[in-house]
Structure formats: structure tokens, C-alpha cells
């Protein structure tokens, strides 16, 4: 009998991955083949070739990105801050081991250095080898890989970056520190005086509390904060939020220019991702009012 | 032993609904309680109280709408056409048995009549009784219920409506006829000379072919066609498309006004839902080019 990797089960001759992170909702993906499996010092890493989404990166049994839709997340976490900054030169990516954010950042001619700090080398290796649609099999000489703890790395930097992208997994386990105020303070120090940061701030529908807390924490440290959304089909709820924290005033959405070739992002979307649904706008306004009254 | 309703299974004392419509992706919802179950002449109808989404309407084992997010779909299928029309008075809703579209249409003072044509009376009864968050437990005297076949009903109408909303289920089984050119021709005749229709046109990501076909078919019959999107968390892929077909020119998005109270829709979103992701814009443009060359 062949041993099945952790998290995979065989049902009547068919392989399935069932995400087990949620108590009340289970999503099962039919799998063609296990392309990569390794227990790294940090987590259990797999690339599974799925029927519906092509190769998928799976960490500790949870789908992180897929070949079919991973570009949406990576384009939106990268192109919004890089379009907002007038002339980004030095970019720091924390997390982002699938290399997709680095691939998008490399589209900017003004960018001269991209530091990618991923704690788990196995994630980068697996993504480059088995998910070229996401990683772009990146060999741009401007990209520098550091297999290091993002929190420590950020602490050591000072006024060194124009844009910092925090492309973390969910705030459980190793990524939890990436949602803490102390970390945002390090990012503030690591940015130049006109710098800005962005982070993924979870689902407005299923993790509204984390989203609101992230928005508030970044708002305590950065004078200018703005939230935007994108649709990421394989994330629960589809709608996903991102939060910008900037040292200098953010431009009005209508003034943002974007002219890169991308699959999801275009200038209209990069401007309009800041238009929030009624319930979300109201929630952030109430949160801001409460913070002021405090 | 208690008999479990069709589509529900018990796993270690916990009830689950597993959607079985897709071959390669299975979604399982943990269920608190079966609130309603009936085999109607048309389908198997249930309302299940779920842990994550509250009461959900389930037809033939597939989730149609939930108390948590059903309003998003209903607001977007209703407020976009009703905001685009300068003065909607007579509205026809085909399908829409959850009553959510009727609830939203009733927010317009100019509307004097809402004809709701749902083939399955059991769906309306179940939604009114067990899903008031979606149906609004509608008792507005302007709403007239017809338990009838939408295709036949539309055939009999002539220049009678300002706006027609086709709120159908997926194009398999009873709803298939609601995606056929003959049906769109009936709608064209049923509309006044400045009238417009809207239909849900499926997921741009998972049902791109149906979306494109719907857009093309409506474009053959109506001189003005436009596609928009919204995020519906419990639909596969999150991103959902809607197609407008209009007898007269559609206003530029920036000129649309919307001032109703809603949970997802606001004026910004009603305008910006027409901003499409790059891949989608390109697909529709290629399709239009092919149609012209034909």
C-alpha cells in the first residue's frame, strides 16, 4: 500500500484534499497528482495538481494559492502600492514565498531591488519548480532571496525601502507576529519618509474582526491608511481585503495611473478597488469614530 | 432511527450538507437544523440552518442563497437596472422565489407594480417563513405573485414592463430555457420601448463559456448590452456576472445615481461594478470582434 501524504485521502480511487481549518465549512478538492511534498522545519509543504485549479500550493493542509487564480491576489497586493508610490525603487516583500508578488514588482522599471524574505525555503523551491504560472520562474537579477524571519529582518532595516508588501498567510502559527503592532512599527522605521506598506487583512465577511483590528493598528502607526478589496476565488468568501499604511498622503483613486500588462489588474480596477461595499465602509467609519472617541 | 432528508448526512453526530453538483470540488456545510423540507412538483426544497451562513435555501441539494450573504446578489441584480432606468414603474421578476429581488425593488417609490413569476410556490413559502433576512417577509401590496412558468408568462406580455429581472438558478434543469435566445426575444417584446432587462450570467471564472454566450445572445437582440460583476461569497469563485440588455442607450456609469439604503450596494459600487478585470474585458472584446466578423 502506498502511503498517502498528510491531509490527502483516497475515496473510491480518487484523491481528495479536504481543508480542515474551519469547523463548519469543509472544502474538498479533487487531486490529479501530488507534485511536491516535504515537511520543512516550519510546516508541511505540498504542491497538488488539482482538476479545477491546476497546481496548488498547500501549507499544513490549507490551500494558499492556485495556478488558476493566484495571479489575482499577487497582482492586487503588488500593483496597488507600486502604482500609488510615485517612484518605487527598493521593495521589500515579507512572506510571498510563491514569488508571485516579486514577479509583479519586477514589471516596474524604476524598481532596482526586490528583497524577498520568506521563512521557508521549501515554499520558494516548490513554487518555482511546480507553479511557474504563479511564480513566473523568476530569475530577475533584482530579486534577492532571504530565507529568514520577516519580523527580525524588518527590525534590522532602517529607512531602506519605498514599498513594503506583507504577503503573509493567516494570523495563526508562524504568521501571527505579522499582525502585531510591534511589527508595523518596524515597517514604519524600515520605510523611507515617503514610503508605504500594504498587507493582506483577511476576509471582510468571515474575519471582519481581524480586518478591522489590522486597519486600526496600521492607522495608529501610519498617518494615512486606506483599505481596498479584490476577489480571490479560492479564498473563503471570495472578497478579500488589503490595507495600505502610508507616511505621506495617498492620492485620490482617480489620480492613480497603472499601465502594466496583467491578467486581473487594469487602471480602472486599481482605482476602483477602493470603492467599498456599504457594510464595509460603515464598519470602518464606526471603527474610526470609536478610535477618535477613545 | 430518524430518516435524514436527501443530501444530508450525519458524521459523528454532526449534520452536513455536501453539494454534489461539481465533480472536482465539494463544499460541505455544517448544519444546525433542518427548518423546512418538501419535495415539490419541481424540485427538492430545503431551508437548512447552517453554522456559518445562517438559514440557507437549498434546491436539489445546491445552496441558492443564504441569510448571511443573499442580500448581495439580490441588491446587485435589482439596484443596477432600477438605477439605470430613469423612472421604473412596472417590474417583472422571473424566478426570484426567495423574494429578495422583490424586496429591493419595493424600495423605489416610482415602482407601482412588481410581478414575481416563480414556478415553485414551495420556494416562496419556505423563504418567507424561514429566511426573513433575505425575503423581508414581503407584504408590499405592489408585489403580485404568479406561480407559473417564466417562459410562458414572458411570451404573453407585450410592452408591459420597464425593467425585467431574470433571477434564475443555473442553466441546468428547469432554468435552462431562461438562457435561450427565444426567451430573450420574449423579454424584448415584453418591455416598453425604453425598457431594459438583466439576468445573472454565471461565474466569469468557472462558467466563462455560459457568461460569454449569454452576453452574445443578449447582444443579438438588444442594441445596448453591458456586463457587470459582484462578489457573492457562497457562489463558486465569489465573482459573479450579470448582463444588462437595454432598448435605449445605457448611461455612462459615472452618471448613475443611487440613494437607497442597502447593505452591499451604494452609489460608488453601482457605478463601479461595470469596471471589469483585465481578463474579462479582453474576453468580451474578443467575443464582440468575432460576432462582428461573422
Short mmCIF file of C-alpha atoms in Angstrom, two decimals, chain A:
data_model
loop_
_atom_site.label_atom_id
_atom_site.label_comp_id
_atom_site.label_asym_id
_atom_site.label_seq_id
_atom_site.Cartn_x
_atom_site.Cartn_y
_atom_site.Cartn_z
CA UNK A 1 0.00 0.00 0.00
CA UNK A 2 1.31 3.42 -0.94
CA UNK A 3 1.46 5.91 1.90
CA UNK A 4 -0.70 8.96 1.23
CA UNK A 5 0.67 12.35 2.22
CA UNK A 6 -0.87 14.00 5.27
CA UNK A 7 -4.18 15.78 4.53
CA UNK A 8 -4.92 13.69 1.42
CA UNK A 9 -7.45 10.88 1.36
CA UNK A 10 -8.47 8.33 -1.20
CA UNK A 11 -12.16 7.89 -1.87
CA UNK A 12 -13.06 5.11 -4.30
CA UNK A 13 -9.85 5.50 -6.26
CA UNK A 14 -9.92 9.30 -6.32
CA UNK A 15 -7.58 11.55 -4.34
CA UNK A 16 -9.03 14.46 -2.40
CA UNK A 17 -7.61 17.26 -0.28
CA UNK A 18 -10.07 18.41 2.38
CA UNK A 19 -9.22 21.67 4.09
CA UNK A 20 -9.68 21.16 7.76
CA UNK A 21 -9.04 24.61 9.19
CA UNK A 22 -12.69 25.59 9.53
CA UNK A 23 -15.12 23.88 11.87
CA UNK A 24 -18.30 24.50 9.92
CA UNK A 25 -17.28 24.53 6.28
CA UNK A 26 -15.16 21.92 4.54
CA UNK A 27 -13.86 22.31 1.02
CA UNK A 28 -12.58 19.26 -0.83
CA UNK A 29 -10.50 19.47 -3.99
CA UNK A 30 -10.16 16.54 -6.36
CA UNK A 31 -6.48 15.91 -6.99
CA UNK A 32 -4.75 14.52 -10.05
CA UNK A 33 -1.30 14.16 -8.59
CA UNK A 34 0.96 15.09 -5.70
CA UNK A 35 3.72 17.11 -7.39
CA UNK A 36 5.73 18.01 -4.28
CA UNK A 37 5.69 17.04 -0.64
CA UNK A 38 8.09 17.97 2.12
CA UNK A 39 7.94 18.52 5.84
CA UNK A 40 10.06 21.64 6.21
CA UNK A 41 11.25 22.87 9.62
CA UNK A 42 8.28 25.25 9.56
CA UNK A 43 5.33 23.45 8.01
CA UNK A 44 4.09 20.70 5.77
CA UNK A 45 4.51 21.87 2.16
CA UNK A 46 2.76 20.36 -0.86
CA UNK A 47 2.07 21.25 -4.45
CA UNK A 48 -1.00 19.33 -5.62
CA UNK A 49 -2.19 19.25 -9.18
CA UNK A 50 -5.98 19.74 -8.90
CA UNK A 51 -8.66 19.25 -11.53
CA UNK A 52 -10.33 22.64 -11.10
CA UNK A 53 -7.44 24.93 -10.22
CA UNK A 54 -4.31 23.30 -11.64
CA UNK A 55 -1.25 23.09 -9.37
CA UNK A 56 -1.99 24.47 -5.89
CA UNK A 57 0.41 25.38 -3.07
CA UNK A 58 -0.84 23.77 0.15
CA UNK A 59 0.68 24.58 3.54
CA UNK A 60 -0.34 22.47 6.54
CA UNK A 61 -3.30 21.25 4.52
CA UNK A 62 -4.62 24.72 3.61
CA UNK A 63 -4.65 25.98 0.01
CA UNK A 64 -2.52 29.14 -0.25
CA UNK A 65 -2.52 29.88 -3.94
CA UNK A 66 -3.51 28.15 -7.15
CA UNK A 67 -2.28 28.34 -10.72
CA UNK A 68 -5.77 29.35 -11.85
CA UNK A 69 -6.37 32.36 -9.62
CA UNK A 70 -3.17 33.07 -7.67
CA UNK A 71 -2.31 35.92 -10.01
CA UNK A 72 -5.33 37.95 -8.81
CA UNK A 73 -4.07 38.17 -5.25
CA UNK A 74 -0.47 38.76 -6.31
CA UNK A 75 -1.37 41.47 -8.80
CA UNK A 76 -3.57 43.32 -6.34
CA UNK A 77 -1.19 43.17 -3.35
CA UNK A 78 1.64 44.46 -5.58
CA UNK A 79 0.28 46.83 -8.21
CA UNK A 80 -1.83 48.95 -5.89
CA UNK A 81 1.07 50.08 -3.62
CA UNK A 82 3.54 50.27 -6.51
CA UNK A 83 1.12 52.44 -8.53
CA UNK A 84 0.41 54.65 -5.57
CA UNK A 85 4.09 55.33 -4.91
CA UNK A 86 5.43 57.94 -7.35
CA UNK A 87 8.75 56.19 -7.98
CA UNK A 88 9.31 52.92 -6.16
CA UNK A 89 12.97 51.84 -6.21
CA UNK A 90 13.53 49.49 -3.28
CA UNK A 91 10.84 46.97 -2.46
CA UNK A 92 10.66 44.58 0.46
CA UNK A 93 8.36 41.57 0.33
CA UNK A 94 7.76 39.74 3.59
CA UNK A 95 6.40 36.26 3.04
CA UNK A 96 5.37 35.86 -0.56
CA UNK A 97 7.22 32.58 -0.98
CA UNK A 98 5.15 31.74 -4.07
CA UNK A 99 7.23 34.52 -5.75
CA UNK A 100 4.11 35.99 -7.41
CA UNK A 101 4.41 39.40 -5.75
CA UNK A 102 8.10 39.58 -6.75
CA UNK A 103 7.16 38.67 -10.32
CA UNK A 104 4.66 41.55 -10.46
CA UNK A 105 7.04 44.02 -8.76
CA UNK A 106 9.67 43.21 -11.38
CA UNK A 107 7.39 44.81 -14.00
CA UNK A 108 8.40 48.30 -12.75
CA UNK A 109 11.41 49.80 -14.45
CA UNK A 110 12.01 52.21 -11.57
CA UNK A 111 12.45 49.26 -9.18
CA UNK A 112 16.13 48.45 -8.71
CA UNK A 113 15.96 45.97 -5.82
CA UNK A 114 13.38 43.49 -4.55
CA UNK A 115 14.18 41.82 -1.24
CA UNK A 116 12.05 38.76 -0.69
CA UNK A 117 12.12 37.50 2.90
CA UNK A 118 10.46 34.12 3.20
CA UNK A 119 11.00 31.99 6.26
CA UNK A 120 10.58 28.70 4.40
CA UNK A 121 12.95 27.93 1.55
CA UNK A 122 10.89 24.86 0.62
CA UNK A 123 7.96 27.09 -0.36
CA UNK A 124 10.09 29.08 -2.79
CA UNK A 125 11.67 25.95 -4.24
CA UNK A 126 8.31 24.20 -4.71
CA UNK A 127 6.66 27.28 -6.26
CA UNK A 128 9.47 27.94 -8.69
CA UNK A 129 9.57 24.33 -9.80
CA UNK A 130 5.87 23.44 -9.95
CA UNK A 131 3.89 26.68 -10.19
CA UNK A 132 5.50 28.78 -12.93
CA UNK A 133 2.10 30.39 -13.70
CA UNK A 134 2.27 32.00 -10.28
CA UNK A 135 5.98 32.38 -9.64
CA UNK A 136 6.96 33.24 -13.19
CA UNK A 137 10.03 31.09 -12.53
CA UNK A 138 11.68 34.30 -11.56
CA UNK A 139 15.30 34.86 -12.49
CA UNK A 140 15.32 38.67 -12.46
CA UNK A 141 18.69 39.75 -11.01
CA UNK A 142 16.97 42.49 -8.98
CA UNK A 143 15.29 39.88 -6.77
CA UNK A 144 17.25 38.89 -3.65
CA UNK A 145 16.06 35.92 -1.62
CA UNK A 146 16.45 35.82 2.16
CA UNK A 147 15.31 32.71 3.99
CA UNK A 148 14.78 34.50 7.24
CA UNK A 149 12.22 35.56 9.79
CA UNK A 150 10.32 38.57 8.44
CA UNK A 151 9.94 40.15 11.87
CA UNK A 152 13.69 40.06 12.55
CA UNK A 153 14.55 41.21 9.05
CA UNK A 154 12.22 44.21 9.31
CA UNK A 155 13.70 45.15 12.72
CA UNK A 156 17.18 45.43 11.23
CA UNK A 157 16.16 47.71 8.32
CA UNK A 158 16.07 51.48 8.60
CA UNK A 159 14.73 53.94 6.02
CA UNK A 160 15.74 51.47 3.34
CA UNK A 161 12.56 50.80 1.36
CA UNK A 162 9.98 52.69 -0.67
CA UNK A 163 7.34 49.97 -0.55
CA UNK A 164 6.90 47.02 1.81
CA UNK A 165 4.50 44.23 0.89
CA UNK A 166 3.42 41.89 3.68
CA UNK A 167 2.22 38.80 1.88
CA UNK A 168 1.53 36.59 4.87
CA UNK A 169 -0.59 33.54 5.47
CA UNK A 170 -3.44 33.67 8.02
CA UNK A 171 -2.68 35.05 11.50
CA UNK A 172 -2.28 31.67 13.13
CA UNK A 173 1.04 29.93 13.76
CA UNK A 174 4.18 31.50 12.24
CA UNK A 175 2.36 34.43 10.61
CA UNK A 176 0.73 35.68 13.82
CA UNK A 177 3.59 38.09 14.58
CA UNK A 178 2.99 39.75 11.20
CA UNK A 179 -0.30 41.14 12.52
CA UNK A 180 1.16 42.72 15.69
CA UNK A 181 1.65 46.47 16.31
CA UNK A 182 5.37 45.97 17.04
CA UNK A 183 5.81 44.61 13.54
CA UNK A 184 4.03 47.57 11.94
CA UNK A 185 6.35 49.85 13.93
CA UNK A 186 9.36 48.06 12.46
CA UNK A 187 7.91 48.53 9.00
CA UNK A 188 7.44 52.23 9.66
CA UNK A 189 11.12 52.51 10.56
CA UNK A 190 12.19 50.38 7.61
CA UNK A 191 10.43 52.72 5.16
CA UNK A 192 11.82 55.92 3.68
CA UNK A 193 9.99 59.14 4.52
CA UNK A 194 7.63 58.85 1.55
CA UNK A 195 7.25 55.09 1.86
CA UNK A 196 4.19 52.94 2.21
CA UNK A 197 3.28 49.42 3.24
CA UNK A 198 0.50 47.04 2.34
CA UNK A 199 -0.69 43.85 3.97
CA UNK A 200 -3.43 41.35 3.31
CA UNK A 201 -6.04 41.95 6.01
CA UNK A 202 -8.25 38.87 5.60
CA UNK A 203 -11.88 38.43 4.57
CA UNK A 204 -14.26 41.29 5.37
CA UNK A 205 -17.05 38.71 5.61
CA UNK A 206 -15.51 35.89 7.62
CA UNK A 207 -12.71 37.65 9.51
CA UNK A 208 -14.21 41.09 9.96
CA UNK A 209 -12.65 41.41 13.42
CA UNK A 210 -9.11 40.77 12.17
CA UNK A 211 -9.65 43.11 9.24
CA UNK A 212 -10.89 45.90 11.48
CA UNK A 213 -8.11 45.34 14.03
CA UNK A 214 -5.45 45.39 11.31
CA UNK A 215 -6.88 48.57 9.83
CA UNK A 216 -6.94 50.19 13.26
CA UNK A 217 -3.44 49.07 14.23
CA UNK A 218 -1.93 50.34 10.99
CA UNK A 219 -3.89 53.57 11.43
CA UNK A 220 -2.25 54.10 14.84
CA UNK A 221 1.23 54.00 13.33
CA UNK A 222 0.81 55.43 9.83
CA UNK A 223 -0.82 58.83 9.30
CA UNK A 224 -2.60 57.68 6.13
CA UNK A 225 -4.47 54.39 5.90
CA UNK A 226 -6.74 53.03 3.23
CA UNK A 227 -8.43 49.66 2.70
CA UNK A 228 -9.16 48.05 -0.64
CA UNK A 229 -10.61 44.77 -1.84
CA UNK A 230 -10.18 42.19 -4.58
CA UNK A 231 -11.91 38.94 -5.44
CA UNK A 232 -9.84 35.84 -4.77
CA UNK A 233 -11.97 32.87 -5.84
CA UNK A 234 -10.23 30.23 -3.77
CA UNK A 235 -10.23 32.21 -0.53
CA UNK A 236 -13.29 31.74 1.68
CA UNK A 237 -15.91 34.28 0.78
CA UNK A 238 -14.15 35.39 -2.41
CA UNK A 239 -13.91 39.00 -1.24
CA UNK A 240 -10.51 39.78 0.28
CA UNK A 241 -9.19 42.94 1.96
CA UNK A 242 -5.82 44.69 1.83
CA UNK A 243 -4.70 47.61 3.98
CA UNK A 244 -2.31 50.37 2.94
CA UNK A 245 -0.37 52.37 5.53
CA UNK A 246 1.49 55.39 4.17
CA UNK A 247 3.81 58.05 5.55
CA UNK A 248 2.56 60.61 3.12
CA UNK A 249 -0.86 61.44 1.83
CA UNK A 250 -2.35 58.88 -0.53
CA UNK A 251 -3.55 60.11 -3.93
CA UNK A 252 -7.23 60.18 -4.77
CA UNK A 253 -8.07 56.89 -6.54
CA UNK A 254 -8.92 58.74 -9.77
CA UNK A 255 -5.36 60.01 -9.99
CA UNK A 256 -3.66 56.62 -9.80
CA UNK A 257 -2.02 55.57 -13.05
CA UNK A 258 -1.35 51.99 -13.99
CA UNK A 259 -0.05 50.77 -17.33
CA UNK A 260 1.42 47.31 -16.73
CA UNK A 261 0.21 44.21 -18.53
CA UNK A 262 -1.64 42.00 -16.09
CA UNK A 263 -4.40 39.43 -16.11
CA UNK A 264 -6.74 40.89 -13.48
CA UNK A 265 -5.45 44.38 -12.72
CA UNK A 266 -6.01 47.30 -15.06
CA UNK A 267 -6.11 51.04 -14.38
CA UNK A 268 -9.86 51.06 -13.73
CA UNK A 269 -9.62 48.26 -11.17
CA UNK A 270 -6.56 49.70 -9.45
CA UNK A 271 -8.58 52.89 -8.96
CA UNK A 272 -11.88 51.29 -8.09
CA UNK A 273 -10.70 48.68 -5.65
CA UNK A 274 -11.03 51.45 -3.07
CA UNK A 275 -14.81 51.64 -3.57
CA UNK A 276 -16.10 49.59 -0.69
CA UNK A 277 -19.45 47.84 -0.16
CA UNK A 278 -21.84 49.73 2.11
CA UNK A 279 -21.48 47.38 5.11
CA UNK A 280 -17.69 47.58 4.95
CA UNK A 281 -17.50 51.35 4.61
CA UNK A 282 -19.81 51.71 7.58
CA UNK A 283 -17.78 49.30 9.68
CA UNK A 284 -14.53 51.18 9.06
CA UNK A 285 -16.20 54.52 9.76
CA UNK A 286 -17.61 53.27 13.08
CA UNK A 287 -14.20 51.90 13.97
CA UNK A 288 -12.53 55.24 13.17
CA UNK A 289 -15.14 57.10 15.25
CA UNK A 290 -14.53 54.77 18.20
CA UNK A 291 -10.76 55.27 17.90
CA UNK A 292 -11.19 59.07 17.92
CA UNK A 293 -13.53 58.99 20.95
CA UNK A 294 -11.00 56.89 22.84
#
